[in-house]
Amino acid sequence: MTTQVEAIFGVIFDLDGTLVSSELDFALIKAQIGCPCEQDLLDYIAQLPSPYMREEAMNIVHQHELIDAQHASILPGVSEAIHALKSKNIPMAIVTRNFDKAAAIKLQNNPLPISTVLTRSDAPAKPDPSALNAIATLWNINARNLLYVGDYLYDIQAAHNANMRACLYAPESTPAYADQADYVLHDFVELVTLVESYSEKIELC
């Protein structure tokens, strides 16, 4: 028998590369602040030895994010899927590694019916699960009944760190780490079918 734990009662999304486009050149940003290619950018900045160095490095990141925000556009299939989920009263939220101003610009220019948005200005950046945990608490929904959708390894890791299921959005090529995700979507419209399939299983129990 299908258990209630298997239902999907809410969906949380990454922003860049999942809901909206992004052209951030991380190789360039890392080169400008001296971050090794293989190291996480935010981790590198946090470990810089002085507040001044950390502030200067973060200012460079902010400049790139704000420029990128002006050019972001909603990705194919996203608007239709989001409105379909909203019509089914599925709660939705966004958790992004963007800082608050960049995320706000992207969502102002590309409005979606999602009011709950947490950025790295609000909680530690993914793969830390703090932001995902906060939303589960806000909604009063068991984390195992929530799905996190993103396009990168950190999204999968954050979901699993929060005891949520991870859905990797891979519209073009499937990365090597895709097998770590619980589900892989190649077309955003597939998300609606995925959520519906779990709600239908519950109704049949």
mmCIF file of N, CA and C in Angstrom, residues 18-157:
data_model
loop_
_atom_site.group_PDB
_atom_site.id
_atom_site.type_symbol
_atom_site.label_atom_id
_atom_site.label_comp_id
_atom_site.label_asym_id
_atom_site.label_seq_id
_atom_site.Cartn_x
_atom_site.Cartn_y
_atom_site.Cartn_z
ATOM 1 N N THR A 18 16.695 27.005 -13.375
ATOM 2 C CA THR A 18 15.534 26.159 -13.095
ATOM 3 C C THR A 18 14.253 26.888 -13.492
ATOM 4 N N LEU A 19 14.033 28.055 -12.905
ATOM 5 C CA LEU A 19 12.862 28.868 -13.247
ATOM 6 C C LEU A 19 13.204 29.950 -14.258
ATOM 7 N N VAL A 20 14.376 30.557 -14.093
ATOM 8 C CA VAL A 20 14.798 31.623 -15.004
ATOM 9 C C VAL A 20 16.201 31.353 -15.532
ATOM 10 N N SER A 21 16.512 31.981 -16.649
ATOM 11 C CA SER A 21 17.830 31.818 -17.253
ATOM 12 C C SER A 21 18.887 32.561 -16.444
ATOM 13 N N SER A 22 20.120 32.122 -16.608
ATOM 14 C CA SER A 22 21.244 32.802 -15.968
ATOM 15 C C SER A 22 22.469 32.646 -16.845
ATOM 16 N N GLU A 23 23.226 33.729 -16.964
ATOM 17 C CA GLU A 23 24.446 33.691 -17.767
ATOM 18 C C GLU A 23 25.663 34.046 -16.913
ATOM 19 N N LEU A 24 25.571 33.768 -15.612
ATOM 20 C CA LEU A 24 26.702 34.050 -14.720
ATOM 21 C C LEU A 24 27.926 33.241 -15.154
ATOM 22 N N ASP A 25 29.046 33.921 -15.309
ATOM 23 C CA ASP A 25 30.295 33.278 -15.706
ATOM 24 C C ASP A 25 31.120 33.048 -14.441
ATOM 25 N N PHE A 26 30.943 31.877 -13.838
ATOM 26 C CA PHE A 26 31.604 31.614 -12.564
ATOM 27 C C PHE A 26 33.118 31.511 -12.718
ATOM 28 N N ALA A 27 33.581 31.051 -13.867
ATOM 29 C CA ALA A 27 35.026 30.989 -14.090
ATOM 30 C C ALA A 27 35.626 32.386 -14.062
ATOM 31 N N LEU A 28 34.936 33.351 -14.678
ATOM 32 C CA LEU A 28 35.401 34.733 -14.683
ATOM 33 C C LEU A 28 35.352 35.332 -13.274
ATOM 34 N N ILE A 29 34.251 35.097 -12.578
ATOM 35 C CA ILE A 29 34.118 35.642 -11.218
ATOM 36 C C ILE A 29 35.221 35.092 -10.318
ATOM 37 N N LYS A 30 35.458 33.788 -10.404
ATOM 38 C CA LYS A 30 36.496 33.179 -9.575
ATOM 39 C C LYS A 30 37.867 33.751 -9.916
ATOM 40 N N ALA A 31 38.118 33.952 -11.195
ATOM 41 C CA ALA A 31 39.404 34.521 -11.615
ATOM 42 C C ALA A 31 39.581 35.931 -11.059
ATOM 43 N N GLN A 32 38.514 36.710 -11.042
ATOM 44 C CA GLN A 32 38.604 38.096 -10.574
ATOM 45 C C GLN A 32 38.867 38.195 -9.072
ATOM 46 N N ILE A 33 38.410 37.209 -8.310
ATOM 47 C CA ILE A 33 38.633 37.289 -6.856
ATOM 48 C C ILE A 33 39.708 36.319 -6.374
ATOM 49 N N GLY A 34 40.296 35.566 -7.316
ATOM 50 C CA GLY A 34 41.380 34.661 -6.949
ATOM 51 C C GLY A 34 40.943 33.330 -6.374
ATOM 52 N N CYS A 35 39.724 32.931 -6.666
ATOM 53 C CA CYS A 35 39.207 31.664 -6.147
ATOM 54 C C CYS A 35 39.650 30.514 -7.053
ATOM 55 N N PRO A 36 40.238 29.454 -6.498
ATOM 56 C CA PRO A 36 40.597 28.302 -7.324
ATOM 57 C C PRO A 36 39.373 27.728 -8.048
ATOM 58 N N CYS A 37 39.577 27.236 -9.258
ATOM 59 C CA CYS A 37 38.466 26.755 -10.093
ATOM 60 C C CYS A 37 37.645 25.677 -9.409
ATOM 61 N N GLU A 38 38.328 24.799 -8.652
ATOM 62 C CA GLU A 38 37.631 23.653 -8.082
ATOM 63 C C GLU A 38 36.928 23.972 -6.751
ATOM 64 N N GLN A 39 37.129 25.173 -6.223
ATOM 65 C CA GLN A 39 36.558 25.507 -4.919
ATOM 66 C C GLN A 39 35.228 26.243 -5.072
ATOM 67 N N ASP A 40 34.320 26.012 -4.111
ATOM 68 C CA ASP A 40 33.052 26.741 -4.126
ATOM 69 C C ASP A 40 33.306 28.219 -3.873
ATOM 70 N N LEU A 41 32.680 29.056 -4.669
ATOM 71 C CA LEU A 41 32.911 30.496 -4.622
ATOM 72 C C LEU A 41 32.567 31.105 -3.264
ATOM 73 N N LEU A 42 31.387 30.779 -2.757
ATOM 74 C CA LEU A 42 30.958 31.366 -1.475
ATOM 75 C C LEU A 42 31.795 30.852 -0.308
ATOM 76 N N ASP A 43 32.183 29.591 -0.368
ATOM 77 C CA ASP A 43 33.049 29.048 0.682
ATOM 78 C C ASP A 43 34.399 29.748 0.683
ATOM 79 N N TYR A 44 34.932 29.991 -0.517
ATOM 80 C CA TYR A 44 36.227 30.670 -0.626
ATOM 81 C C TYR A 44 36.158 32.068 -0.010
ATOM 82 N N ILE A 45 35.099 32.800 -0.341
ATOM 83 C CA ILE A 45 34.962 34.165 0.184
ATOM 84 C C ILE A 45 34.831 34.148 1.709
ATOM 85 N N ALA A 46 34.065 33.200 2.232
ATOM 86 C CA ALA A 46 33.868 33.115 3.680
ATOM 87 C C ALA A 46 35.175 32.837 4.410
ATOM 88 N N GLN A 47 36.125 32.197 3.729
ATOM 89 C CA GLN A 47 37.397 31.839 4.372
ATOM 90 C C GLN A 47 38.497 32.882 4.180
ATOM 91 N N LEU A 48 38.199 33.970 3.478
ATOM 92 C CA LEU A 48 39.202 35.021 3.312
ATOM 93 C C LEU A 48 39.552 35.611 4.682
ATOM 94 N N PRO A 49 40.798 35.995 4.880
ATOM 95 C CA PRO A 49 41.280 36.302 6.231
ATOM 96 C C PRO A 49 40.816 37.615 6.857
ATOM 97 N N SER A 50 40.261 38.553 6.083
ATOM 98 C CA SER A 50 39.860 39.824 6.693
ATOM 99 C C SER A 50 38.478 40.244 6.218
ATOM 100 N N PRO A 51 37.746 40.972 7.054
ATOM 101 C CA PRO A 51 36.427 41.474 6.645
ATOM 102 C C PRO A 51 36.498 42.314 5.375
ATOM 103 N N TYR A 52 37.558 43.100 5.217
ATOM 104 C CA TYR A 52 37.700 43.944 4.036
ATOM 105 C C TYR A 52 37.796 43.093 2.774
ATOM 106 N N MET A 53 38.614 42.045 2.834
ATOM 107 C CA MET A 53 38.785 41.166 1.673
ATOM 108 C C MET A 53 37.470 40.457 1.339
ATOM 109 N N ARG A 54 36.764 40.042 2.355
ATOM 110 C CA ARG A 54 35.484 39.369 2.121
ATOM 111 C C ARG A 54 34.471 40.326 1.501
ATOM 112 N N GLU A 55 34.452 41.560 1.983
ATOM 113 C CA GLU A 55 33.519 42.551 1.445
ATOM 114 C C GLU A 55 33.842 42.886 -0.005
ATOM 115 N N GLU A 56 35.121 43.071 -0.299
ATOM 116 C CA GLU A 56 35.526 43.401 -1.662
ATOM 117 C C GLU A 56 35.179 42.270 -2.625
ATOM 118 N N ALA A 57 35.442 41.050 -2.209
ATOM 119 C CA ALA A 57 35.140 39.898 -3.060
ATOM 120 C C ALA A 57 33.637 39.780 -3.287
ATOM 121 N N MET A 58 32.866 39.975 -2.227
ATOM 122 C CA MET A 58 31.415 39.844 -2.361
ATOM 123 C C MET A 58 30.836 40.961 -3.210
ATOM 124 N N ASN A 59 31.443 42.131 -3.172
ATOM 125 C CA ASN A 59 30.988 43.226 -4.031
ATOM 126 C C ASN A 59 31.122 42.859 -5.504
ATOM 127 N N ILE A 60 32.208 42.159 -5.841
ATOM 128 C CA ILE A 60 32.414 41.719 -7.223
ATOM 129 C C ILE A 60 31.321 40.723 -7.618
ATOM 130 N N VAL A 61 31.029 39.791 -6.713
ATOM 131 C CA VAL A 61 29.971 38.802 -6.980
ATOM 132 C C VAL A 61 28.630 39.507 -7.167
ATOM 133 N N HIS A 62 28.339 40.475 -6.290
ATOM 134 C CA HIS A 62 27.076 41.208 -6.378
ATOM 135 C C HIS A 62 26.935 41.930 -7.718
ATOM 136 N N GLN A 63 28.018 42.528 -8.186
ATOM 137 C CA GLN A 63 27.966 43.237 -9.467
ATOM 138 C C GLN A 63 27.590 42.289 -10.600
ATOM 139 N N HIS A 64 28.203 41.119 -10.607
ATOM 140 C CA HIS A 64 27.889 40.129 -11.641
ATOM 141 C C HIS A 64 26.436 39.664 -11.520
ATOM 142 N N GLU A 65 25.978 39.432 -10.295
ATOM 143 C CA GLU A 65 24.613 38.950 -10.081
ATOM 144 C C GLU A 65 23.575 39.984 -10.516
ATOM 145 N N LEU A 66 23.834 41.251 -10.223
ATOM 146 C CA LEU A 66 22.882 42.298 -10.585
ATOM 147 C C LEU A 66 22.799 42.487 -12.098
ATOM 148 N N ILE A 67 23.934 42.383 -12.776
ATOM 149 C CA ILE A 67 23.935 42.471 -14.244
ATOM 150 C C ILE A 67 23.179 41.281 -14.830
ATOM 151 N N ASP A 68 23.454 40.100 -14.296
ATOM 152 C CA ASP A 68 22.779 38.894 -14.771
ATOM 153 C C ASP A 68 21.270 38.990 -14.555
ATOM 154 N N ALA A 69 20.886 39.578 -13.423
ATOM 155 C CA ALA A 69 19.466 39.675 -13.079
ATOM 156 C C ALA A 69 18.676 40.464 -14.123
ATOM 157 N N GLN A 70 19.314 41.472 -14.700
ATOM 158 C CA GLN A 70 18.629 42.318 -15.687
ATOM 159 C C GLN A 70 18.302 41.569 -16.979
ATOM 160 N N HIS A 71 19.010 40.475 -17.225
ATOM 161 C CA HIS A 71 18.842 39.759 -18.494
ATOM 162 C C HIS A 71 18.114 38.430 -18.335
ATOM 163 N N ALA A 72 17.729 38.070 -17.125
ATOM 164 C CA ALA A 72 17.093 36.777 -16.887
ATOM 165 C C ALA A 72 15.691 36.733 -17.499
ATOM 166 N N SER A 73 15.315 35.572 -17.997
ATOM 167 C CA SER A 73 13.972 35.379 -18.539
ATOM 168 C C SER A 73 13.444 34.017 -18.095
ATOM 169 N N ILE A 74 12.129 33.889 -18.042
ATOM 170 C CA ILE A 74 11.518 32.633 -17.619
ATOM 171 C C ILE A 74 11.852 31.541 -18.624
ATOM 172 N N LEU A 75 12.229 30.379 -18.130
ATOM 173 C CA LEU A 75 12.605 29.266 -18.987
ATOM 174 C C LEU A 75 11.368 28.573 -19.564
ATOM 175 N N PRO A 76 11.532 27.878 -20.668
ATOM 176 C CA PRO A 76 10.395 27.230 -21.328
ATOM 177 C C PRO A 76 9.637 26.257 -20.420
ATOM 178 N N GLY A 77 8.327 26.358 -20.455
ATOM 179 C CA GLY A 77 7.484 25.440 -19.703
ATOM 180 C C GLY A 77 7.261 25.797 -18.257
ATOM 181 N N VAL A 78 8.058 26.738 -17.740
ATOM 182 C CA VAL A 78 7.989 27.057 -16.309
ATOM 183 C C VAL A 78 6.658 27.699 -15.937
ATOM 184 N N SER A 79 6.277 28.737 -16.659
ATOM 185 C CA SER A 79 5.058 29.456 -16.314
ATOM 186 C C SER A 79 3.845 28.534 -16.331
ATOM 187 N N GLU A 80 3.764 27.686 -17.358
ATOM 188 C CA GLU A 80 2.631 26.770 -17.471
ATOM 189 C C GLU A 80 2.604 25.786 -16.299
ATOM 190 N N ALA A 81 3.776 25.246 -15.959
ATOM 191 C CA ALA A 81 3.847 24.267 -14.870
ATOM 192 C C ALA A 81 3.508 24.901 -13.528
ATOM 193 N N ILE A 82 4.040 26.097 -13.281
ATOM 194 C CA ILE A 82 3.782 26.774 -12.013
ATOM 195 C C ILE A 82 2.302 27.082 -11.852
ATOM 196 N N HIS A 83 1.671 27.569 -12.901
ATOM 197 C CA HIS A 83 0.244 27.883 -12.814
ATOM 198 C C HIS A 83 -0.601 26.619 -12.673
ATOM 199 N N ALA A 84 -0.163 25.521 -13.286
ATOM 200 C CA ALA A 84 -0.886 24.255 -13.133
ATOM 201 C C ALA A 84 -0.811 23.761 -11.691
ATOM 202 N N LEU A 85 0.365 23.878 -11.075
ATOM 203 C CA LEU A 85 0.514 23.459 -9.683
ATOM 204 C C LEU A 85 -0.281 24.371 -8.755
ATOM 205 N N LYS A 86 -0.281 25.661 -9.064
ATOM 206 C CA LYS A 86 -1.050 26.608 -8.246
ATOM 207 C C LYS A 86 -2.543 26.280 -8.301
ATOM 208 N N SER A 87 -3.018 25.897 -9.476
ATOM 209 C CA SER A 87 -4.440 25.569 -9.623
ATOM 210 C C SER A 87 -4.819 24.338 -8.800
ATOM 211 N N LYS A 88 -3.820 23.530 -8.457
ATOM 212 C CA LYS A 88 -4.052 22.340 -7.635
ATOM 213 C C LYS A 88 -3.768 22.618 -6.157
ATOM 214 N N ASN A 89 -3.548 23.914 -5.832
ATOM 215 C CA ASN A 89 -3.293 24.347 -4.451
ATOM 216 C C ASN A 89 -2.047 23.705 -3.849
ATOM 217 N N ILE A 90 -1.041 23.456 -4.690
ATOM 218 C CA ILE A 90 0.240 22.950 -4.208
ATOM 219 C C ILE A 90 1.069 24.136 -3.721
ATOM 220 N N PRO A 91 1.457 24.185 -2.449
ATOM 221 C CA PRO A 91 2.305 25.298 -1.997
ATOM 222 C C PRO A 91 3.663 25.254 -2.680
ATOM 223 N N MET A 92 4.167 26.445 -3.023
ATOM 224 C CA MET A 92 5.449 26.542 -3.724
ATOM 225 C C MET A 92 6.313 27.629 -3.093
ATOM 226 N N ALA A 93 7.618 27.436 -3.186
ATOM 227 C CA ALA A 93 8.579 28.409 -2.672
ATOM 228 C C ALA A 93 9.833 28.344 -3.522
ATOM 229 N N ILE A 94 10.700 29.331 -3.328
ATOM 230 C CA ILE A 94 11.978 29.395 -4.034
ATOM 231 C C ILE A 94 13.103 29.500 -3.010
ATOM 232 N N VAL A 95 14.150 28.690 -3.200
ATOM 233 C CA VAL A 95 15.375 28.797 -2.407
ATOM 234 C C VAL A 95 16.529 28.932 -3.386
ATOM 235 N N THR A 96 17.244 30.043 -3.302
ATOM 236 C CA THR A 96 18.296 30.334 -4.271
ATOM 237 C C THR A 96 19.589 30.771 -3.587
ATOM 238 N N ARG A 97 20.707 30.500 -4.253
ATOM 239 C CA ARG A 97 22.009 30.988 -3.776
ATOM 240 C C ARG A 97 22.242 32.440 -4.184
ATOM 241 N N ASN A 98 21.329 33.039 -4.941
ATOM 242 C CA ASN A 98 21.403 34.475 -5.237
ATOM 243 C C ASN A 98 21.326 35.292 -3.950
ATOM 244 N N PHE A 99 21.815 36.532 -4.002
ATOM 245 C CA PHE A 99 21.536 37.419 -2.880
ATOM 246 C C PHE A 99 20.208 38.119 -3.138
ATOM 247 N N ASP A 100 19.639 38.713 -2.104
ATOM 248 C CA ASP A 100 18.239 39.137 -2.145
ATOM 249 C C ASP A 100 17.921 40.120 -3.274
ATOM 250 N N LYS A 101 18.794 41.100 -3.524
ATOM 251 C CA LYS A 101 18.481 42.106 -4.538
ATOM 252 C C LYS A 101 18.428 41.509 -5.942
ATOM 253 N N ALA A 102 19.348 40.613 -6.254
ATOM 254 C CA ALA A 102 19.360 39.989 -7.573
ATOM 255 C C ALA A 102 18.128 39.114 -7.768
ATOM 256 N N ALA A 103 17.778 38.341 -6.753
ATOM 257 C CA ALA A 103 16.591 37.489 -6.845
ATOM 258 C C ALA A 103 15.333 38.331 -7.033
ATOM 259 N N ALA A 104 15.256 39.454 -6.304
ATOM 260 C CA ALA A 104 14.076 40.328 -6.392
ATOM 261 C C ALA A 104 13.923 40.901 -7.793
ATOM 262 N N ILE A 105 15.032 41.300 -8.415
ATOM 263 C CA ILE A 105 14.973 41.845 -9.778
ATOM 264 C C ILE A 105 14.502 40.775 -10.753
ATOM 265 N N LYS A 106 15.047 39.571 -10.622
ATOM 266 C CA LYS A 106 14.671 38.494 -11.534
ATOM 267 C C LYS A 106 13.180 38.185 -11.437
ATOM 268 N N LEU A 107 12.661 38.170 -10.221
ATOM 269 C CA LEU A 107 11.251 37.822 -10.041
ATOM 270 C C LEU A 107 10.326 39.004 -10.348
ATOM 271 N N GLN A 108 10.833 40.219 -10.193
ATOM 272 C CA GLN A 108 10.040 41.390 -10.572
ATOM 273 C C GLN A 108 9.887 41.447 -12.096
ATOM 274 N N ASN A 109 10.962 41.122 -12.806
ATOM 275 C CA ASN A 109 10.924 41.141 -14.268
ATOM 276 C C ASN A 109 10.248 39.902 -14.853
ATOM 277 N N ASN A 110 10.189 38.848 -14.057
ATOM 278 C CA ASN A 110 9.600 37.579 -14.499
ATOM 279 C C ASN A 110 8.643 37.072 -13.427
ATOM 280 N N PRO A 111 7.513 37.736 -13.265
ATOM 281 C CA PRO A 111 6.622 37.413 -12.147
ATOM 282 C C PRO A 111 6.056 36.000 -12.221
ATOM 283 N N LEU A 112 6.098 35.336 -11.088
ATOM 284 C CA LEU A 112 5.514 34.014 -10.922
ATOM 285 C C LEU A 112 4.693 34.028 -9.635
ATOM 286 N N PRO A 113 3.635 33.222 -9.559
ATOM 287 C CA PRO A 113 2.789 33.228 -8.360
ATOM 288 C C PRO A 113 3.399 32.445 -7.202
ATOM 289 N N ILE A 114 4.615 32.860 -6.809
ATOM 290 C CA ILE A 114 5.321 32.231 -5.687
ATOM 291 C C ILE A 114 5.765 33.349 -4.756
ATOM 292 N N SER A 115 5.209 33.392 -3.559
ATOM 293 C CA SER A 115 5.479 34.513 -2.656
ATOM 294 C C SER A 115 6.615 34.229 -1.673
ATOM 295 N N THR A 116 6.899 32.967 -1.389
ATOM 296 C CA THR A 116 7.937 32.625 -0.422
ATOM 297 C C THR A 116 9.263 32.430 -1.131
ATOM 298 N N VAL A 117 10.209 33.335 -0.873
ATOM 299 C CA VAL A 117 11.519 33.298 -1.527
ATOM 300 C C VAL A 117 12.598 33.471 -0.466
ATOM 301 N N LEU A 118 13.501 32.508 -0.372
ATOM 302 C CA LEU A 118 14.634 32.606 0.544
ATOM 303 C C LEU A 118 15.922 32.629 -0.266
ATOM 304 N N THR A 119 16.789 33.591 0.030
ATOM 305 C CA THR A 119 18.061 33.751 -0.656
ATOM 306 C C THR A 119 19.199 33.501 0.331
ATOM 307 N N ARG A 120 20.430 33.641 -0.147
ATOM 308 C CA ARG A 120 21.555 33.469 0.784
ATOM 309 C C ARG A 120 21.648 34.640 1.756
ATOM 310 N N SER A 121 20.861 35.688 1.517
ATOM 311 C CA SER A 121 20.770 36.787 2.487
ATOM 312 C C SER A 121 19.906 36.381 3.677
ATOM 313 N N ASP A 122 19.099 35.336 3.505
ATOM 314 C CA ASP A 122 18.167 34.907 4.547
ATOM 315 C C ASP A 122 18.648 33.693 5.324
ATOM 316 N N ALA A 123 19.443 32.850 4.672
ATOM 317 C CA ALA A 123 19.884 31.603 5.293
ATOM 318 C C ALA A 123 21.172 31.149 4.626
ATOM 319 N N PRO A 124 21.938 30.263 5.271
ATOM 320 C CA PRO A 124 23.169 29.754 4.644
ATOM 321 C C PRO A 124 22.879 29.148 3.278
ATOM 322 N N ALA A 125 23.821 29.327 2.366
ATOM 323 C CA ALA A 125 23.620 28.879 0.982
ATOM 324 C C ALA A 125 23.619 27.361 0.867
ATOM 325 N N LYS A 126 22.882 26.865 -0.125
ATOM 326 C CA LYS A 126 22.911 25.436 -0.435
ATOM 327 C C LYS A 126 24.356 25.004 -0.721
ATOM 328 N N PRO A 127 24.713 23.780 -0.345
ATOM 329 C CA PRO A 127 23.875 22.646 0.051
ATOM 330 C C PRO A 127 23.435 22.611 1.511
ATOM 331 N N ASP A 128 23.702 23.675 2.268
ATOM 332 C CA ASP A 128 23.165 23.746 3.628
ATOM 333 C C ASP A 128 21.634 23.665 3.549
ATOM 334 N N PRO A 129 21.005 22.854 4.383
ATOM 335 C CA PRO A 129 19.556 22.643 4.283
ATOM 336 C C PRO A 129 18.708 23.645 5.053
ATOM 337 N N SER A 130 19.327 24.639 5.676
ATOM 338 C CA SER A 130 18.592 25.530 6.589
ATOM 339 C C SER A 130 17.366 26.175 5.939
ATOM 340 N N ALA A 131 17.517 26.693 4.732
ATOM 341 C CA ALA A 131 16.398 27.371 4.070
ATOM 342 C C ALA A 131 15.269 26.384 3.762
ATOM 343 N N LEU A 132 15.626 25.188 3.322
ATOM 344 C CA LEU A 132 14.607 24.177 3.024
ATOM 345 C C LEU A 132 13.891 23.755 4.301
ATOM 346 N N ASN A 133 14.654 23.587 5.372
ATOM 347 C CA ASN A 133 14.053 23.235 6.652
ATOM 348 C C ASN A 133 13.089 24.317 7.127
ATOM 349 N N ALA A 134 13.466 25.573 6.909
ATOM 350 C CA ALA A 134 12.620 26.691 7.340
ATOM 351 C C ALA A 134 11.277 26.671 6.616
ATOM 352 N N ILE A 135 11.288 26.319 5.340
ATOM 353 C CA ILE A 135 10.036 26.280 4.582
ATOM 354 C C ILE A 135 9.165 25.117 5.035
ATOM 355 N N ALA A 136 9.782 23.969 5.306
ATOM 356 C CA ALA A 136 9.017 22.831 5.817
ATOM 357 C C ALA A 136 8.324 23.206 7.124
ATOM 358 N N THR A 137 9.037 23.931 7.974
ATOM 359 C CA THR A 137 8.470 24.384 9.242
ATOM 360 C C THR A 137 7.351 25.397 9.006
ATOM 361 N N LEU A 138 7.589 26.336 8.089
ATOM 362 C CA LEU A 138 6.585 27.352 7.767
ATOM 363 C C LEU A 138 5.290 26.712 7.289
ATOM 364 N N TRP A 139 5.412 25.711 6.450
ATOM 365 C CA TRP A 139 4.240 25.050 5.891
ATOM 366 C C TRP A 139 3.661 23.981 6.815
ATOM 367 N N ASN A 140 4.441 23.600 7.837
ATOM 368 C CA ASN A 140 4.039 22.513 8.731
ATOM 369 C C ASN A 140 3.793 21.223 7.938
ATOM 370 N N ILE A 141 4.729 20.936 7.031
ATOM 371 C CA ILE A 141 4.672 19.725 6.211
ATOM 372 C C ILE A 141 5.950 18.924 6.453
ATOM 373 N N ASN A 142 5.790 17.622 6.627
ATOM 374 C CA ASN A 142 6.942 16.743 6.787
ATOM 375 C C ASN A 142 7.880 16.898 5.590
ATOM 376 N N ALA A 143 9.177 17.050 5.858
ATOM 377 C CA ALA A 143 10.144 17.248 4.774
ATOM 378 C C ALA A 143 10.086 16.130 3.738
ATOM 379 N N ARG A 144 9.718 14.925 4.161
ATOM 380 C CA ARG A 144 9.666 13.788 3.227
ATOM 381 C C ARG A 144 8.507 13.913 2.239
ATOM 382 N N ASN A 145 7.604 14.838 2.506
ATOM 383 C CA ASN A 145 6.495 15.085 1.583
ATOM 384 C C ASN A 145 6.746 16.298 0.694
ATOM 385 N N LEU A 146 7.979 16.823 0.713
ATOM 386 C CA LEU A 146 8.317 17.984 -0.108
ATOM 387 C C LEU A 146 9.336 17.599 -1.167
ATOM 388 N N LEU A 147 9.248 18.277 -2.292
ATOM 389 C CA LEU A 147 10.135 18.036 -3.419
ATOM 390 C C LEU A 147 10.926 19.306 -3.694
ATOM 391 N N TYR A 148 12.246 19.156 -3.857
ATOM 392 C CA TYR A 148 13.063 20.312 -4.228
ATOM 393 C C TYR A 148 13.562 20.111 -5.651
ATOM 394 N N VAL A 149 13.342 21.117 -6.483
ATOM 395 C CA VAL A 149 13.667 21.043 -7.910
ATOM 396 C C VAL A 149 14.799 22.018 -8.225
ATOM 397 N N GLY A 150 15.880 21.512 -8.788
ATOM 398 C CA GLY A 150 16.995 22.375 -9.154
ATOM 399 C C GLY A 150 17.801 21.778 -10.289
ATOM 400 N N ASP A 151 18.785 22.529 -10.759
ATOM 401 C CA ASP A 151 19.538 22.099 -11.940
ATOM 402 C C ASP A 151 20.991 21.764 -11.661
ATOM 403 N N TYR A 152 21.367 21.665 -10.364
ATOM 404 C CA TYR A 152 22.789 21.464 -10.064
ATOM 405 C C TYR A 152 22.958 20.503 -8.892
ATOM 406 N N LEU A 153 24.163 20.017 -8.717
ATOM 407 C CA LEU A 153 24.489 19.076 -7.652
ATOM 408 C C LEU A 153 24.120 19.617 -6.274
ATOM 409 N N TYR A 154 24.378 20.916 -6.033
ATOM 410 C CA TYR A 154 24.064 21.502 -4.727
ATOM 411 C C TYR A 154 22.572 21.379 -4.400
ATOM 412 N N ASP A 155 21.732 21.413 -5.425
ATOM 413 C CA ASP A 155 20.292 21.293 -5.204
ATOM 414 C C ASP A 155 19.931 19.892 -4.713
ATOM 415 N N ILE A 156 20.555 18.899 -5.327
ATOM 416 C CA ILE A 156 20.338 17.513 -4.893
ATOM 417 C C ILE A 156 20.826 17.334 -3.462
ATOM 418 N N GLN A 157 22.019 17.851 -3.183
ATOM 419 C CA GLN A 157 22.598 17.701 -1.846
ATOM 420 C C GLN A 157 21.768 18.419 -0.791
#
